[in-house]
């Protein structure tokens, strides 16, 4: 395993939730980290929670805007590992009630955004470095009704990484597929009902709990450090696919 000590890691989505957990873990393992998101306020709050240090900084960027993404990687210069956990709450309409504008915005953000990151990151990502993107349990356990779009998009990431792993070799391209993780996205989705909701779900999982971002971060660290893993989807879901 290659150490993260002294490596440059870019975490798109690093201002919140899973990405913030990855940023904290990468810093603890000796990397210097750039966190990326759209909101300056969220980035500043994340920097405060990570603690003042010369090894962490933020750059505000919307990954759906190509000029911004191009500028982002131009500013960062050569770097070792790209992680993206960026995403927005998914559509959950029964198919006959689908809001097509919402679906287009979701696909643009999640999937097209990842393509855009890969397109521009590859200019300055060092050969032999890695890219890790994020899918999710919805591809294996789609919510019913309303899970068709999120399931299709999450599933597509596994094939995106396989094709890109071949095209960009020896740069490695992988996916983390998390199960349920307690993050601010859930505050937005279920609000005050979150704790009861998670207690119920957690009691049914083999791991007997819903994950924290710190539980998920080691999957990203492994994929950055493992020089022999590419084109892979790493599931870290507390056993949810078994039930
Ligand atoms: N939490 C779960 O249970 C779970 C389970 C499976 C999969 N996932 C997936 O994991 C990913 C992360 O989820 P999370 O729960 O950590 O969400 P989160 O706490 O809401 O964090 C999402 C991050 O993405 C950033 N982001 C969103 N759109 C962006 C854009 N266009 N450009 C740049 N940054 C953008 C957000 O910052 P700004 O809003 O400031 O841009 C934020 O930093 C999502 O794709 C989600 O679908 C989550």
JSON list of C-alpha atoms in Angstrom, two decimals, residues 57-222:
[
{"chain": "A", "resi": 57, "resn": "UNK", "atom": "CA", "xyz": [-7.59, 24.68, 1.99]},
{"chain": "A", "resi": 58, "resn": "UNK", "atom": "CA", "xyz": [-10.84, 25.17, 0.12]},
{"chain": "A", "resi": 59, "resn": "UNK", "atom": "CA", "xyz": [-11.78, 26.21, -3.40]},
{"chain": "A", "resi": 60, "resn": "UNK", "atom": "CA", "xyz": [-15.40, 27.05, -4.21]},
{"chain": "A", "resi": 61, "resn": "UNK", "atom": "CA", "xyz": [-16.43, 25.40, -7.48]},
{"chain": "A", "resi": 62, "resn": "UNK", "atom": "CA", "xyz": [-19.65, 24.15, -9.05]},
{"chain": "A", "resi": 63, "resn": "UNK", "atom": "CA", "xyz": [-18.73, 20.88, -10.77]},
{"chain": "A", "resi": 64, "resn": "UNK", "atom": "CA", "xyz": [-21.56, 21.34, -13.27]},
{"chain": "A", "resi": 65, "resn": "UNK", "atom": "CA", "xyz": [-19.88, 24.48, -14.69]},
{"chain": "A", "resi": 66, "resn": "UNK", "atom": "CA", "xyz": [-17.07, 23.55, -17.06]},
{"chain": "A", "resi": 67, "resn": "UNK", "atom": "CA", "xyz": [-15.20, 26.86, -16.86]},
{"chain": "A", "resi": 68, "resn": "UNK", "atom": "CA", "xyz": [-15.16, 26.57, -13.05]},
{"chain": "A", "resi": 69, "resn": "UNK", "atom": "CA", "xyz": [-13.95, 22.97, -13.13]},
{"chain": "A", "resi": 70, "resn": "UNK", "atom": "CA", "xyz": [-11.22, 23.83, -15.62]},
{"chain": "A", "resi": 71, "resn": "UNK", "atom": "CA", "xyz": [-10.13, 26.76, -13.41]},
{"chain": "A", "resi": 72, "resn": "UNK", "atom": "CA", "xyz": [-10.19, 24.52, -10.29]},
{"chain": "A", "resi": 73, "resn": "UNK", "atom": "CA", "xyz": [-7.64, 22.06, -11.63]},
{"chain": "A", "resi": 74, "resn": "UNK", "atom": "CA", "xyz": [-5.59, 24.87, -13.16]},
{"chain": "A", "resi": 75, "resn": "UNK", "atom": "CA", "xyz": [-5.34, 26.41, -9.66]},
{"chain": "A", "resi": 76, "resn": "UNK", "atom": "CA", "xyz": [-4.50, 23.14, -7.92]},
{"chain": "A", "resi": 77, "resn": "UNK", "atom": "CA", "xyz": [-1.69, 22.05, -10.26]},
{"chain": "A", "resi": 78, "resn": "UNK", "atom": "CA", "xyz": [-0.23, 18.53, -10.10]},
{"chain": "A", "resi": 79, "resn": "UNK", "atom": "CA", "xyz": [-1.94, 16.31, -7.53]},
{"chain": "A", "resi": 80, "resn": "UNK", "atom": "CA", "xyz": [-2.18, 12.65, -6.55]},
{"chain": "A", "resi": 81, "resn": "UNK", "atom": "CA", "xyz": [-5.76, 11.67, -5.79]},
{"chain": "A", "resi": 82, "resn": "UNK", "atom": "CA", "xyz": [-9.23, 12.92, -6.74]},
{"chain": "A", "resi": 83, "resn": "UNK", "atom": "CA", "xyz": [-12.19, 11.93, -4.57]},
{"chain": "A", "resi": 84, "resn": "UNK", "atom": "CA", "xyz": [-15.72, 13.03, -5.38]},
{"chain": "A", "resi": 85, "resn": "UNK", "atom": "CA", "xyz": [-18.59, 12.55, -2.97]},
{"chain": "A", "resi": 86, "resn": "UNK", "atom": "CA", "xyz": [-20.49, 15.51, -4.42]},
{"chain": "A", "resi": 87, "resn": "UNK", "atom": "CA", "xyz": [-24.20, 15.04, -4.93]},
{"chain": "A", "resi": 88, "resn": "UNK", "atom": "CA", "xyz": [-27.63, 16.41, -4.17]},
{"chain": "A", "resi": 89, "resn": "UNK", "atom": "CA", "xyz": [-30.73, 14.66, -2.79]},
{"chain": "A", "resi": 90, "resn": "UNK", "atom": "CA", "xyz": [-32.12, 12.30, -5.45]},
{"chain": "A", "resi": 91, "resn": "UNK", "atom": "CA", "xyz": [-35.53, 12.39, -7.12]},
{"chain": "A", "resi": 92, "resn": "UNK", "atom": "CA", "xyz": [-37.99, 9.95, -5.55]},
{"chain": "A", "resi": 93, "resn": "UNK", "atom": "CA", "xyz": [-41.08, 10.25, -7.72]},
{"chain": "A", "resi": 94, "resn": "UNK", "atom": "CA", "xyz": [-43.14, 7.26, -8.83]},
{"chain": "A", "resi": 95, "resn": "UNK", "atom": "CA", "xyz": [-42.37, 7.00, -12.55]},
{"chain": "A", "resi": 96, "resn": "UNK", "atom": "CA", "xyz": [-45.77, 8.33, -13.69]},
{"chain": "A", "resi": 97, "resn": "UNK", "atom": "CA", "xyz": [-45.24, 11.45, -11.60]},
{"chain": "A", "resi": 98, "resn": "UNK", "atom": "CA", "xyz": [-41.63, 12.20, -12.57]},
{"chain": "A", "resi": 99, "resn": "UNK", "atom": "CA", "xyz": [-40.53, 15.83, -12.48]},
{"chain": "A", "resi": 100, "resn": "UNK", "atom": "CA", "xyz": [-38.27, 15.83, -15.55]},
{"chain": "A", "resi": 101, "resn": "UNK", "atom": "CA", "xyz": [-36.57, 19.12, -14.69]},
{"chain": "A", "resi": 102, "resn": "UNK", "atom": "CA", "xyz": [-35.58, 17.74, -11.25]},
{"chain": "A", "resi": 103, "resn": "UNK", "atom": "CA", "xyz": [-34.30, 14.55, -12.88]},
{"chain": "A", "resi": 104, "resn": "UNK", "atom": "CA", "xyz": [-32.23, 16.52, -15.43]},
{"chain": "A", "resi": 105, "resn": "UNK", "atom": "CA", "xyz": [-30.70, 18.64, -12.65]},
{"chain": "A", "resi": 106, "resn": "UNK", "atom": "CA", "xyz": [-29.88, 15.52, -10.63]},
{"chain": "A", "resi": 107, "resn": "UNK", "atom": "CA", "xyz": [-28.24, 13.73, -13.58]},
{"chain": "A", "resi": 108, "resn": "UNK", "atom": "CA", "xyz": [-26.38, 16.89, -14.55]},
{"chain": "A", "resi": 109, "resn": "UNK", "atom": "CA", "xyz": [-25.01, 17.26, -11.02]},
{"chain": "A", "resi": 110, "resn": "UNK", "atom": "CA", "xyz": [-24.20, 13.66, -10.17]},
{"chain": "A", "resi": 111, "resn": "UNK", "atom": "CA", "xyz": [-23.20, 11.94, -13.42]},
{"chain": "A", "resi": 112, "resn": "UNK", "atom": "CA", "xyz": [-22.29, 14.74, -15.83]},
{"chain": "A", "resi": 113, "resn": "UNK", "atom": "CA", "xyz": [-20.47, 16.44, -12.94]},
{"chain": "A", "resi": 114, "resn": "UNK", "atom": "CA", "xyz": [-18.32, 13.34, -12.47]},
{"chain": "A", "resi": 115, "resn": "UNK", "atom": "CA", "xyz": [-17.52, 13.20, -16.18]},
{"chain": "A", "resi": 116, "resn": "UNK", "atom": "CA", "xyz": [-16.55, 16.87, -16.06]},
{"chain": "A", "resi": 117, "resn": "UNK", "atom": "CA", "xyz": [-14.28, 16.30, -13.05]},
{"chain": "A", "resi": 118, "resn": "UNK", "atom": "CA", "xyz": [-12.56, 13.37, -14.76]},
{"chain": "A", "resi": 119, "resn": "UNK", "atom": "CA", "xyz": [-12.12, 15.31, -18.02]},
{"chain": "A", "resi": 120, "resn": "UNK", "atom": "CA", "xyz": [-10.32, 18.20, -16.34]},
{"chain": "A", "resi": 121, "resn": "UNK", "atom": "CA", "xyz": [-8.59, 16.35, -13.48]},
{"chain": "A", "resi": 122, "resn": "UNK", "atom": "CA", "xyz": [-6.72, 14.13, -15.89]},
{"chain": "A", "resi": 123, "resn": "UNK", "atom": "CA", "xyz": [-4.69, 17.12, -17.13]},
{"chain": "A", "resi": 124, "resn": "UNK", "atom": "CA", "xyz": [-2.87, 17.46, -13.79]},
{"chain": "A", "resi": 125, "resn": "UNK", "atom": "CA", "xyz": [-3.45, 14.18, -11.93]},
{"chain": "A", "resi": 126, "resn": "UNK", "atom": "CA", "xyz": [-0.07, 12.46, -11.72]},
{"chain": "A", "resi": 127, "resn": "UNK", "atom": "CA", "xyz": [0.26, 9.20, -13.63]},
{"chain": "A", "resi": 128, "resn": "UNK", "atom": "CA", "xyz": [-0.37, 6.34, -11.21]},
{"chain": "A", "resi": 129, "resn": "UNK", "atom": "CA", "xyz": [-2.63, 8.45, -9.00]},
{"chain": "A", "resi": 130, "resn": "UNK", "atom": "CA", "xyz": [-6.32, 7.70, -8.52]},
{"chain": "A", "resi": 131, "resn": "UNK", "atom": "CA", "xyz": [-9.86, 8.93, -8.97]},
{"chain": "A", "resi": 132, "resn": "UNK", "atom": "CA", "xyz": [-12.62, 7.70, -6.65]},
{"chain": "A", "resi": 133, "resn": "UNK", "atom": "CA", "xyz": [-16.29, 8.52, -7.23]},
{"chain": "A", "resi": 134, "resn": "UNK", "atom": "CA", "xyz": [-19.36, 7.75, -5.12]},
{"chain": "A", "resi": 135, "resn": "UNK", "atom": "CA", "xyz": [-22.45, 5.69, -5.97]},
{"chain": "A", "resi": 136, "resn": "UNK", "atom": "CA", "xyz": [-24.67, 4.17, -3.26]},
{"chain": "A", "resi": 137, "resn": "UNK", "atom": "CA", "xyz": [-26.86, 1.41, -1.87]},
{"chain": "A", "resi": 138, "resn": "UNK", "atom": "CA", "xyz": [-29.82, 2.60, -3.96]},
{"chain": "A", "resi": 139, "resn": "UNK", "atom": "CA", "xyz": [-28.39, 0.76, -6.95]},
{"chain": "A", "resi": 140, "resn": "UNK", "atom": "CA", "xyz": [-28.76, -2.55, -5.06]},
{"chain": "A", "resi": 141, "resn": "UNK", "atom": "CA", "xyz": [-31.74, -1.76, -2.84]},
{"chain": "A", "resi": 142, "resn": "UNK", "atom": "CA", "xyz": [-33.81, 0.78, -4.80]},
{"chain": "A", "resi": 143, "resn": "UNK", "atom": "CA", "xyz": [-36.46, 2.63, -2.82]},
{"chain": "A", "resi": 144, "resn": "UNK", "atom": "CA", "xyz": [-39.94, 1.55, -3.98]},
{"chain": "A", "resi": 145, "resn": "UNK", "atom": "CA", "xyz": [-41.64, 3.46, -5.47]},
{"chain": "A", "resi": 146, "resn": "UNK", "atom": "CA", "xyz": [-39.46, 6.25, -6.83]},
{"chain": "A", "resi": 147, "resn": "UNK", "atom": "CA", "xyz": [-36.02, 4.61, -6.94]},
{"chain": "A", "resi": 148, "resn": "UNK", "atom": "CA", "xyz": [-35.64, 4.13, -10.68]},
{"chain": "A", "resi": 149, "resn": "UNK", "atom": "CA", "xyz": [-33.60, 7.23, -11.51]},
{"chain": "A", "resi": 150, "resn": "UNK", "atom": "CA", "xyz": [-31.27, 7.18, -8.49]},
{"chain": "A", "resi": 151, "resn": "UNK", "atom": "CA", "xyz": [-30.74, 3.44, -8.97]},
{"chain": "A", "resi": 152, "resn": "UNK", "atom": "CA", "xyz": [-29.88, 3.88, -12.67]},
{"chain": "A", "resi": 153, "resn": "UNK", "atom": "CA", "xyz": [-27.45, 6.72, -12.01]},
{"chain": "A", "resi": 154, "resn": "UNK", "atom": "CA", "xyz": [-25.77, 5.01, -9.04]},
{"chain": "A", "resi": 155, "resn": "UNK", "atom": "CA", "xyz": [-25.42, 1.78, -11.04]},
{"chain": "A", "resi": 156, "resn": "UNK", "atom": "CA", "xyz": [-23.88, 3.61, -14.00]},
{"chain": "A", "resi": 157, "resn": "UNK", "atom": "CA", "xyz": [-20.86, 4.61, -11.89]},
{"chain": "A", "resi": 158, "resn": "UNK", "atom": "CA", "xyz": [-19.52, 1.05, -11.76]},
{"chain": "A", "resi": 159, "resn": "UNK", "atom": "CA", "xyz": [-19.35, 0.94, -15.58]},
{"chain": "A", "resi": 160, "resn": "UNK", "atom": "CA", "xyz": [-17.98, 4.47, -15.78]},
{"chain": "A", "resi": 161, "resn": "UNK", "atom": "CA", "xyz": [-15.08, 3.42, -13.55]},
{"chain": "A", "resi": 162, "resn": "UNK", "atom": "CA", "xyz": [-14.35, 0.20, -15.44]},
{"chain": "A", "resi": 163, "resn": "UNK", "atom": "CA", "xyz": [-14.10, 1.99, -18.80]},
{"chain": "A", "resi": 164, "resn": "UNK", "atom": "CA", "xyz": [-12.11, 4.89, -17.37]},
{"chain": "A", "resi": 165, "resn": "UNK", "atom": "CA", "xyz": [-9.75, 2.56, -15.49]},
{"chain": "A", "resi": 166, "resn": "UNK", "atom": "CA", "xyz": [-8.76, 1.03, -18.84]},
{"chain": "A", "resi": 167, "resn": "UNK", "atom": "CA", "xyz": [-8.55, 4.35, -20.65]},
{"chain": "A", "resi": 168, "resn": "UNK", "atom": "CA", "xyz": [-6.49, 6.15, -18.01]},
{"chain": "A", "resi": 169, "resn": "UNK", "atom": "CA", "xyz": [-4.24, 3.29, -16.80]},
{"chain": "A", "resi": 170, "resn": "UNK", "atom": "CA", "xyz": [-1.98, 3.33, -14.85]},
{"chain": "A", "resi": 171, "resn": "UNK", "atom": "CA", "xyz": [-4.12, 5.97, -13.13]},
{"chain": "A", "resi": 172, "resn": "UNK", "atom": "CA", "xyz": [-6.67, 3.99, -11.10]},
{"chain": "A", "resi": 173, "resn": "UNK", "atom": "CA", "xyz": [-10.41, 4.69, -11.12]},
{"chain": "A", "resi": 174, "resn": "UNK", "atom": "CA", "xyz": [-12.75, 3.25, -8.49]},
{"chain": "A", "resi": 175, "resn": "UNK", "atom": "CA", "xyz": [-16.14, 3.69, -6.85]},
{"chain": "A", "resi": 176, "resn": "UNK", "atom": "CA", "xyz": [-17.28, 3.64, -3.22]},
{"chain": "A", "resi": 177, "resn": "UNK", "atom": "CA", "xyz": [-20.87, 2.50, -2.75]},
{"chain": "A", "resi": 178, "resn": "UNK", "atom": "CA", "xyz": [-21.96, 3.49, 0.77]},
{"chain": "A", "resi": 179, "resn": "UNK", "atom": "CA", "xyz": [-25.03, 2.28, 2.61]},
{"chain": "A", "resi": 180, "resn": "UNK", "atom": "CA", "xyz": [-26.93, 4.60, 4.96]},
{"chain": "A", "resi": 181, "resn": "UNK", "atom": "CA", "xyz": [-24.72, 7.34, 6.37]},
{"chain": "A", "resi": 182, "resn": "UNK", "atom": "CA", "xyz": [-25.81, 9.99, 8.87]},
{"chain": "A", "resi": 183, "resn": "UNK", "atom": "CA", "xyz": [-25.01, 13.25, 7.02]},
{"chain": "A", "resi": 184, "resn": "UNK", "atom": "CA", "xyz": [-26.58, 16.68, 6.49]},
{"chain": "A", "resi": 185, "resn": "UNK", "atom": "CA", "xyz": [-28.20, 15.31, 3.31]},
{"chain": "A", "resi": 186, "resn": "UNK", "atom": "CA", "xyz": [-30.56, 13.36, 5.57]},
{"chain": "A", "resi": 187, "resn": "UNK", "atom": "CA", "xyz": [-31.41, 16.48, 7.60]},
{"chain": "A", "resi": 188, "resn": "UNK", "atom": "CA", "xyz": [-32.59, 17.95, 4.31]},
{"chain": "A", "resi": 189, "resn": "UNK", "atom": "CA", "xyz": [-34.50, 14.78, 3.33]},
{"chain": "A", "resi": 190, "resn": "UNK", "atom": "CA", "xyz": [-36.23, 13.78, 6.59]},
{"chain": "A", "resi": 191, "resn": "UNK", "atom": "CA", "xyz": [-35.61, 16.63, 9.03]},
{"chain": "A", "resi": 192, "resn": "UNK", "atom": "CA", "xyz": [-36.48, 16.01, 12.67]},
{"chain": "A", "resi": 193, "resn": "UNK", "atom": "CA", "xyz": [-37.66, 12.47, 11.95]},
{"chain": "A", "resi": 194, "resn": "UNK", "atom": "CA", "xyz": [-34.02, 11.49, 11.29]},
{"chain": "A", "resi": 195, "resn": "UNK", "atom": "CA", "xyz": [-33.09, 9.99, 14.65]},
{"chain": "A", "resi": 196, "resn": "UNK", "atom": "CA", "xyz": [-36.14, 7.69, 14.86]},
{"chain": "A", "resi": 197, "resn": "UNK", "atom": "CA", "xyz": [-35.73, 6.79, 11.20]},
{"chain": "A", "resi": 198, "resn": "UNK", "atom": "CA", "xyz": [-32.06, 5.88, 11.66]},
{"chain": "A", "resi": 199, "resn": "UNK", "atom": "CA", "xyz": [-32.68, 3.98, 14.92]},
{"chain": "A", "resi": 200, "resn": "UNK", "atom": "CA", "xyz": [-35.21, 1.82, 13.07]},
{"chain": "A", "resi": 201, "resn": "UNK", "atom": "CA", "xyz": [-33.01, 1.24, 10.00]},
{"chain": "A", "resi": 202, "resn": "UNK", "atom": "CA", "xyz": [-29.89, 0.67, 12.08]},
{"chain": "A", "resi": 203, "resn": "UNK", "atom": "CA", "xyz": [-31.58, -2.02, 14.20]},
{"chain": "A", "resi": 204, "resn": "UNK", "atom": "CA", "xyz": [-32.29, -4.02, 11.01]},
{"chain": "A", "resi": 205, "resn": "UNK", "atom": "CA", "xyz": [-28.79, -3.84, 9.52]},
{"chain": "A", "resi": 206, "resn": "UNK", "atom": "CA", "xyz": [-26.25, -6.63, 10.24]},
{"chain": "A", "resi": 207, "resn": "UNK", "atom": "CA", "xyz": [-23.87, -3.90, 11.49]},
{"chain": "A", "resi": 208, "resn": "UNK", "atom": "CA", "xyz": [-26.69, -2.79, 13.88]},
{"chain": "A", "resi": 209, "resn": "UNK", "atom": "CA", "xyz": [-26.15, 0.88, 13.16]},
{"chain": "A", "resi": 210, "resn": "UNK", "atom": "CA", "xyz": [-26.30, 3.56, 10.50]},
{"chain": "A", "resi": 211, "resn": "UNK", "atom": "CA", "xyz": [-22.79, 4.68, 9.52]},
{"chain": "A", "resi": 212, "resn": "UNK", "atom": "CA", "xyz": [-21.07, 7.94, 10.35]},
{"chain": "A", "resi": 213, "resn": "UNK", "atom": "CA", "xyz": [-18.83, 9.57, 7.72]},
{"chain": "A", "resi": 214, "resn": "UNK", "atom": "CA", "xyz": [-15.84, 8.36, 9.77]},
{"chain": "A", "resi": 215, "resn": "UNK", "atom": "CA", "xyz": [-17.06, 4.75, 9.26]},
{"chain": "A", "resi": 216, "resn": "UNK", "atom": "CA", "xyz": [-17.06, 5.23, 5.48]},
{"chain": "A", "resi": 217, "resn": "UNK", "atom": "CA", "xyz": [-13.83, 7.23, 5.02]},
{"chain": "A", "resi": 218, "resn": "UNK", "atom": "CA", "xyz": [-11.50, 4.15, 5.27]},
{"chain": "A", "resi": 219, "resn": "UNK", "atom": "CA", "xyz": [-13.00, 2.80, 2.02]},
{"chain": "A", "resi": 220, "resn": "UNK", "atom": "CA", "xyz": [-11.79, 5.90, 0.17]},
{"chain": "A", "resi": 221, "resn": "UNK", "atom": "CA", "xyz": [-8.39, 5.74, 1.89]},
{"chain": "A", "resi": 222, "resn": "UNK", "atom": "CA", "xyz": [-8.01, 2.11, 0.85]}
]
